[in-house]
CSV table of C-alpha atoms in Angstrom, one decimal:
chain,number,residue,atom,x,y,z
A,1,MET,CA,90.1,86.0,142.9
A,2,GLN,CA,93.6,85.1,141.9
A,3,VAL,CA,96.2,87.9,141.5
A,4,SER,CA,96.7,86.9,137.9
A,5,GLU,CA,93.0,87.1,137.3
A,6,VAL,CA,92.9,90.6,138.8
A,7,SER,CA,95.8,91.6,136.5
A,8,ASN,CA,94.1,90.2,133.4
A,9,ASN,CA,90.8,92.0,134.3
A,10,LEU,CA,92.7,95.3,134.8
A,11,CYS,CA,94.4,94.8,131.4
A,12,LEU,CA,91.0,94.2,129.8
A,13,ALA,CA,89.7,97.3,131.5
A,14,LEU,CA,92.7,99.2,130.0
A,15,LEU,CA,91.9,97.9,126.5
A,16,VAL,CA,88.2,98.9,126.8
A,17,SER,CA,89.1,102.3,128.3
A,18,VAL,CA,91.3,103.2,125.4
A,19,VAL,CA,88.6,102.1,123.0
A,20,ILE,CA,86.1,104.3,124.9
A,21,LEU,CA,88.5,107.2,124.5
A,22,SER,CA,88.8,106.4,120.8
A,23,SER,CA,85.0,106.5,120.4
A,24,SER,CA,85.2,110.0,121.6
A,25,LEU,CA,87.9,110.6,119.0
A,26,SER,CA,85.8,109.1,116.3
A,27,TYR,CA,82.9,111.3,117.2
A,28,ALA,CA,85.2,114.3,117.4
A,29,GLN,CA,86.7,113.5,113.9
A,30,SER,CA,83.2,113.2,112.4
A,31,THR,CA,82.2,116.5,113.8
A,32,ASN,CA,85.5,118.4,113.2
A,33,ALA,CA,85.8,119.0,117.0
A,34,HIS,CA,89.0,118.9,119.0
A,35,THR,CA,90.6,115.5,119.1
A,36,THR,CA,92.3,115.2,122.5
A,37,ALA,CA,90.9,111.8,123.6
A,38,ILE,CA,94.1,109.9,122.8
A,39,PRO,CA,97.5,111.2,123.7
A,40,ASP,CA,99.2,113.0,120.9
A,41,ALA,CA,102.2,110.7,121.0
A,42,LEU,CA,99.9,107.9,119.8
A,43,GLN,CA,98.4,109.9,117.0
A,44,PRO,CA,99.9,109.7,113.5
A,45,GLN,CA,101.2,113.1,112.6
A,46,PHE,CA,100.1,113.2,109.0
A,47,THR,CA,97.0,113.5,106.8
A,48,PRO,CA,96.3,110.3,104.8
A,49,PRO,CA,96.3,110.9,101.0
A,50,PRO,CA,92.9,110.7,99.2
A,51,PRO,CA,91.8,107.2,98.1
A,52,GLY,CA,93.0,106.3,94.5
A,53,THR,CA,95.8,108.8,94.4
A,54,TYR,CA,98.4,106.2,95.2
A,55,THR,CA,99.1,102.5,94.8
A,56,LEU,CA,99.7,99.7,97.3
A,57,PRO,CA,102.1,97.1,95.9
A,58,VAL,CA,101.9,93.5,97.0
A,59,ILE,CA,104.2,92.9,100.0
A,60,ASP,CA,103.5,89.2,100.6
A,61,THR,CA,101.0,86.5,100.2
A,62,VAL,CA,99.5,84.6,103.2
A,63,HIS,CA,98.0,81.2,103.4
A,64,ASP,CA,94.8,79.7,105.0
A,65,HIS,CA,94.8,78.9,108.7
A,66,SER,CA,92.4,77.4,111.2
A,67,LEU,CA,91.3,79.4,114.2
A,68,LEU,CA,88.6,79.3,116.9
A,69,ASP,CA,85.7,81.8,117.0
A,70,PRO,CA,84.1,83.1,120.3
A,71,GLN,CA,81.8,80.0,120.3
A,72,GLY,CA,84.8,77.7,120.1
A,73,THR,CA,83.9,76.7,116.6
A,74,ARG,CA,86.8,76.1,114.2
A,75,VAL,CA,86.8,78.5,111.3
A,76,ASN,CA,89.2,79.1,108.4
A,77,LEU,CA,90.9,82.4,107.7
A,78,ARG,CA,89.9,82.3,104.1
A,79,SER,CA,86.3,81.5,104.7
A,80,LEU,CA,86.0,84.6,106.9
A,81,THR,CA,87.8,86.9,104.4
A,82,LYS,CA,86.4,85.5,101.2
A,83,ASN,CA,86.0,88.2,98.6
A,84,LYS,CA,86.7,90.8,101.2
A,85,ILE,CA,89.5,93.1,102.2
A,86,ALA,CA,90.7,92.1,105.6
A,87,VAL,CA,92.3,94.1,108.4
A,88,ILE,CA,94.1,91.6,110.7
A,89,SER,CA,95.5,92.5,114.1
A,90,PHE,CA,97.5,90.1,116.3
A,91,MET,CA,96.9,91.0,120.0
A,92,TYR,CA,96.4,89.6,123.5
A,93,THR,CA,93.9,90.9,125.9
A,94,SER,CA,96.3,91.1,128.9
A,95,CYS,CA,98.6,93.5,127.1
A,96,ALA,CA,99.5,96.4,129.5
A,97,ASP,CA,101.2,98.6,126.8
A,98,VAL,CA,98.7,101.4,125.9
A,99,GLY,CA,100.6,101.9,122.7
A,100,GLY,CA,100.3,98.2,121.8
A,101,CYS,CA,97.3,96.0,121.7
A,102,PRO,CA,94.9,98.5,123.4
A,103,LEU,CA,95.8,101.0,120.7
A,104,ALA,CA,95.2,98.5,117.9
A,105,ALA,CA,91.8,97.7,119.4
A,106,ALA,CA,91.0,101.4,119.7
A,107,VAL,CA,91.9,102.1,116.0
A,108,LEU,CA,89.9,99.0,114.8
A,109,HIS,CA,87.0,100.3,116.9
A,110,GLN,CA,87.3,103.7,115.1
A,111,LEU,CA,87.5,101.9,111.8
A,112,ASP,CA,84.4,99.8,112.7
A,113,HIS,CA,82.6,103.1,113.4
A,114,LEU,CA,83.7,104.7,110.1
A,115,LEU,CA,82.8,101.6,108.1
A,116,SER,CA,79.4,101.5,109.7
A,117,GLN,CA,78.8,104.9,108.1
A,118,ARG,CA,79.8,103.5,104.7
A,119,PRO,CA,77.7,100.4,104.1
A,120,GLU,CA,79.0,100.0,100.5
A,121,LEU,CA,82.5,99.7,101.9
A,122,ALA,CA,81.5,97.7,105.1
A,123,ARG,CA,80.1,94.8,103.1
A,124,ARG,CA,83.4,94.4,101.3
A,125,ALA,CA,85.7,94.6,104.3
A,126,THR,CA,86.2,92.5,107.5
A,127,LEU,CA,88.2,93.1,110.7
A,128,LEU,CA,90.0,90.3,112.5
A,129,SER,CA,91.5,90.5,116.0
A,130,VAL,CA,93.6,87.3,116.5
A,131,SER,CA,95.0,86.5,119.9
A,132,PHE,CA,98.5,85.1,120.3
A,133,ASP,CA,97.8,84.2,123.9
A,134,PRO,CA,95.6,81.1,123.6
A,135,GLU,CA,96.2,80.0,127.2
A,136,ARG,CA,94.3,83.0,128.6
A,137,ASP,CA,92.4,84.3,125.6
A,138,THR,CA,90.0,81.4,125.4
A,139,PRO,CA,86.9,81.6,123.1
A,140,THR,CA,85.0,82.7,126.2
A,141,ARG,CA,87.5,85.5,126.9
A,142,MET,CA,87.3,86.6,123.2
A,143,ALA,CA,83.5,86.6,123.5
A,144,GLU,CA,83.7,88.9,126.5
A,145,VAL,CA,85.9,91.3,124.6
A,146,LYS,CA,83.6,91.3,121.6
A,147,ALA,CA,80.6,92.0,123.9
A,148,LYS,CA,82.4,95.0,125.5
A,149,LEU,CA,83.5,96.5,122.1
A,150,THR,CA,80.0,95.9,120.5
A,151,PRO,CA,81.1,96.0,116.8
A,152,HIS,CA,78.7,97.3,114.2
A,153,THR,CA,80.4,95.7,111.2
A,154,ASP,CA,82.0,92.3,110.3
A,155,TRP,CA,84.6,92.2,113.1
A,156,HIS,CA,85.8,88.8,114.3
A,157,PHE,CA,87.5,87.9,117.5
A,158,LEU,CA,89.6,84.8,117.2
A,159,THR,CA,92.0,82.6,119.1
A,160,SER,CA,93.7,79.2,118.8
A,161,ALA,CA,93.4,75.9,120.7
A,162,THR,CA,97.1,75.7,121.5
A,163,THR,CA,100.3,77.7,121.0
A,164,THR,CA,101.4,74.9,118.6
A,165,GLU,CA,98.4,75.5,116.4
A,166,LEU,CA,99.0,79.3,116.6
A,167,GLN,CA,102.6,79.3,115.5
A,168,PRO,CA,102.1,78.6,111.7
A,169,ILE,CA,99.9,81.7,111.3
A,170,LEU,CA,102.4,83.9,113.2
A,171,ASP,CA,105.2,82.5,111.0
A,172,ASP,CA,103.1,83.1,107.9
A,173,PHE,CA,102.5,86.8,108.8
A,174,ASN,CA,106.1,87.3,110.1
A,175,GLN,CA,104.7,88.3,113.5
A,176,PRO,CA,107.4,87.5,116.1
A,177,VAL,CA,106.1,87.1,119.7
A,178,ALA,CA,108.2,86.1,122.7
A,179,ARG,CA,107.3,85.6,126.4
A,180,LEU,CA,108.9,88.1,128.8
A,181,THR,CA,110.4,86.5,131.8
A,182,LYS,CA,111.3,87.7,135.2
A,183,ASP,CA,114.9,87.6,136.7
A,184,ASN,CA,114.0,84.2,138.2
A,185,GLY,CA,113.0,82.8,134.8
A,186,GLU,CA,109.3,82.8,135.5
A,187,TRP,CA,107.0,84.2,132.8
A,188,SER,CA,105.9,87.7,133.6
A,189,GLY,CA,102.5,87.2,132.0
A,190,LEU,CA,103.5,89.7,129.2
A,191,PHE,CA,104.7,89.3,125.6
A,192,ARG,CA,107.4,91.1,123.7
A,193,HIS,CA,106.0,92.0,120.3
A,194,VAL,CA,105.9,94.7,117.7
A,195,LEU,CA,102.4,96.1,116.9
A,196,LYS,CA,101.6,95.0,113.4
A,197,VAL,CA,98.2,95.2,111.7
A,198,TYR,CA,97.9,93.8,108.2
A,199,LEU,CA,95.8,94.9,105.2
A,200,VAL,CA,95.1,91.8,103.1
A,201,ASP,CA,93.3,92.1,99.7
A,202,GLN,CA,90.7,89.7,98.2
A,203,HIS,CA,93.5,87.6,96.7
A,204,HIS,CA,95.2,87.0,100.1
A,205,ASN,CA,98.0,89.5,99.3
A,206,VAL,CA,99.4,91.7,102.1
A,207,ARG,CA,99.1,95.3,100.8
A,208,ASN,CA,100.1,97.3,103.9
A,209,ILE,CA,101.4,96.7,107.4
A,210,TYR,CA,100.6,99.3,110.0
A,211,SER,CA,102.4,100.0,113.4
A,212,THR,CA,102.4,102.6,116.1
A,213,GLY,CA,102.7,106.1,114.7
A,214,LEU,CA,101.5,105.0,111.2
A,215,PHE,CA,98.2,103.4,112.2
A,216,SER,CA,95.0,105.5,111.9
A,217,ALA,CA,91.5,104.5,111.0
A,218,GLN,CA,91.2,107.1,108.2
A,219,LEU,CA,94.4,105.8,106.6
A,220,VAL,CA,93.1,102.2,106.7
A,221,LEU,CA,89.8,103.3,105.3
A,222,ASN,CA,91.5,105.2,102.5
A,223,ASP,CA,93.7,102.1,101.7
A,224,ILE,CA,90.6,99.9,101.6
A,225,GLU,CA,88.9,102.3,99.2
A,226,THR,CA,92.1,102.5,97.1
A,227,ILE,CA,92.2,98.7,96.6
A,228,LEU,CA,88.5,98.6,95.7
A,229,LEU,CA,89.1,101.4,93.1
A,230,GLU,CA,92.0,99.4,91.7
A,231,THR,CA,89.7,96.3,91.5
A,232,THR,CA,87.0,98.3,89.7
A,233,GLN,CA,89.5,99.8,87.2
A,234,LYS,CA,90.9,96.3,86.4
A,235,SER,CA,87.4,94.9,85.8
A,236,ALA,CA,86.6,97.9,83.5
A,237,THR,CA,89.9,97.3,81.5
A,238,ARG,CA,89.1,93.6,81.0
A,239,GLU,CA,85.6,94.4,79.8
A,240,SER,CA,86.6,97.2,77.4
A,241,PRO,CA,86.9,96.1,73.7
């Protein structure tokens, strides 16, 4: 086995380990038990406000993009998110920063768990993990990650055919990514990036952007419910005489 392959497998193990810890957290949250599975430094230090008690103004609008699913089939972003609220995370499976991509996967795993307990919300939401490392995160690799995380709701694992095909979606979401190089100029195998997870409504508008310290499954769930309540209120207003 090549050294790089060992390193990638260790990173995948790190990602899965954090997710397993988060599963304990989800269970602990649902049972009001102690929540010590994830280091406190990675936990948002606030209680999210109740759904519908606040608004989420439009931040930006994103366009349609072509990606590859774990079977290598080309899919469109808007076909996957049609009439649904989407939570979109850009990541790479070789990320060694526990507060980066593994944390994003862990929170999405918690959200998947919470949504599975709320079928009326789950059918109106979708989760997308999009790799920005198409060279190593092939469709086969993304299928492996999906199998390890065993999602219970509509959670897609996507990649691109090439970095050239990937760049337009990164530009559209304003997600900067850069390769980290060694002193000799060689690529270290790591990326410099800021954790960003996007909440996109049914009209392709970005309504929130989460990052480390402000990213919790309960907050995202409340935001999803807030947008759905807003949609219901607008429909009622249009139908009233």
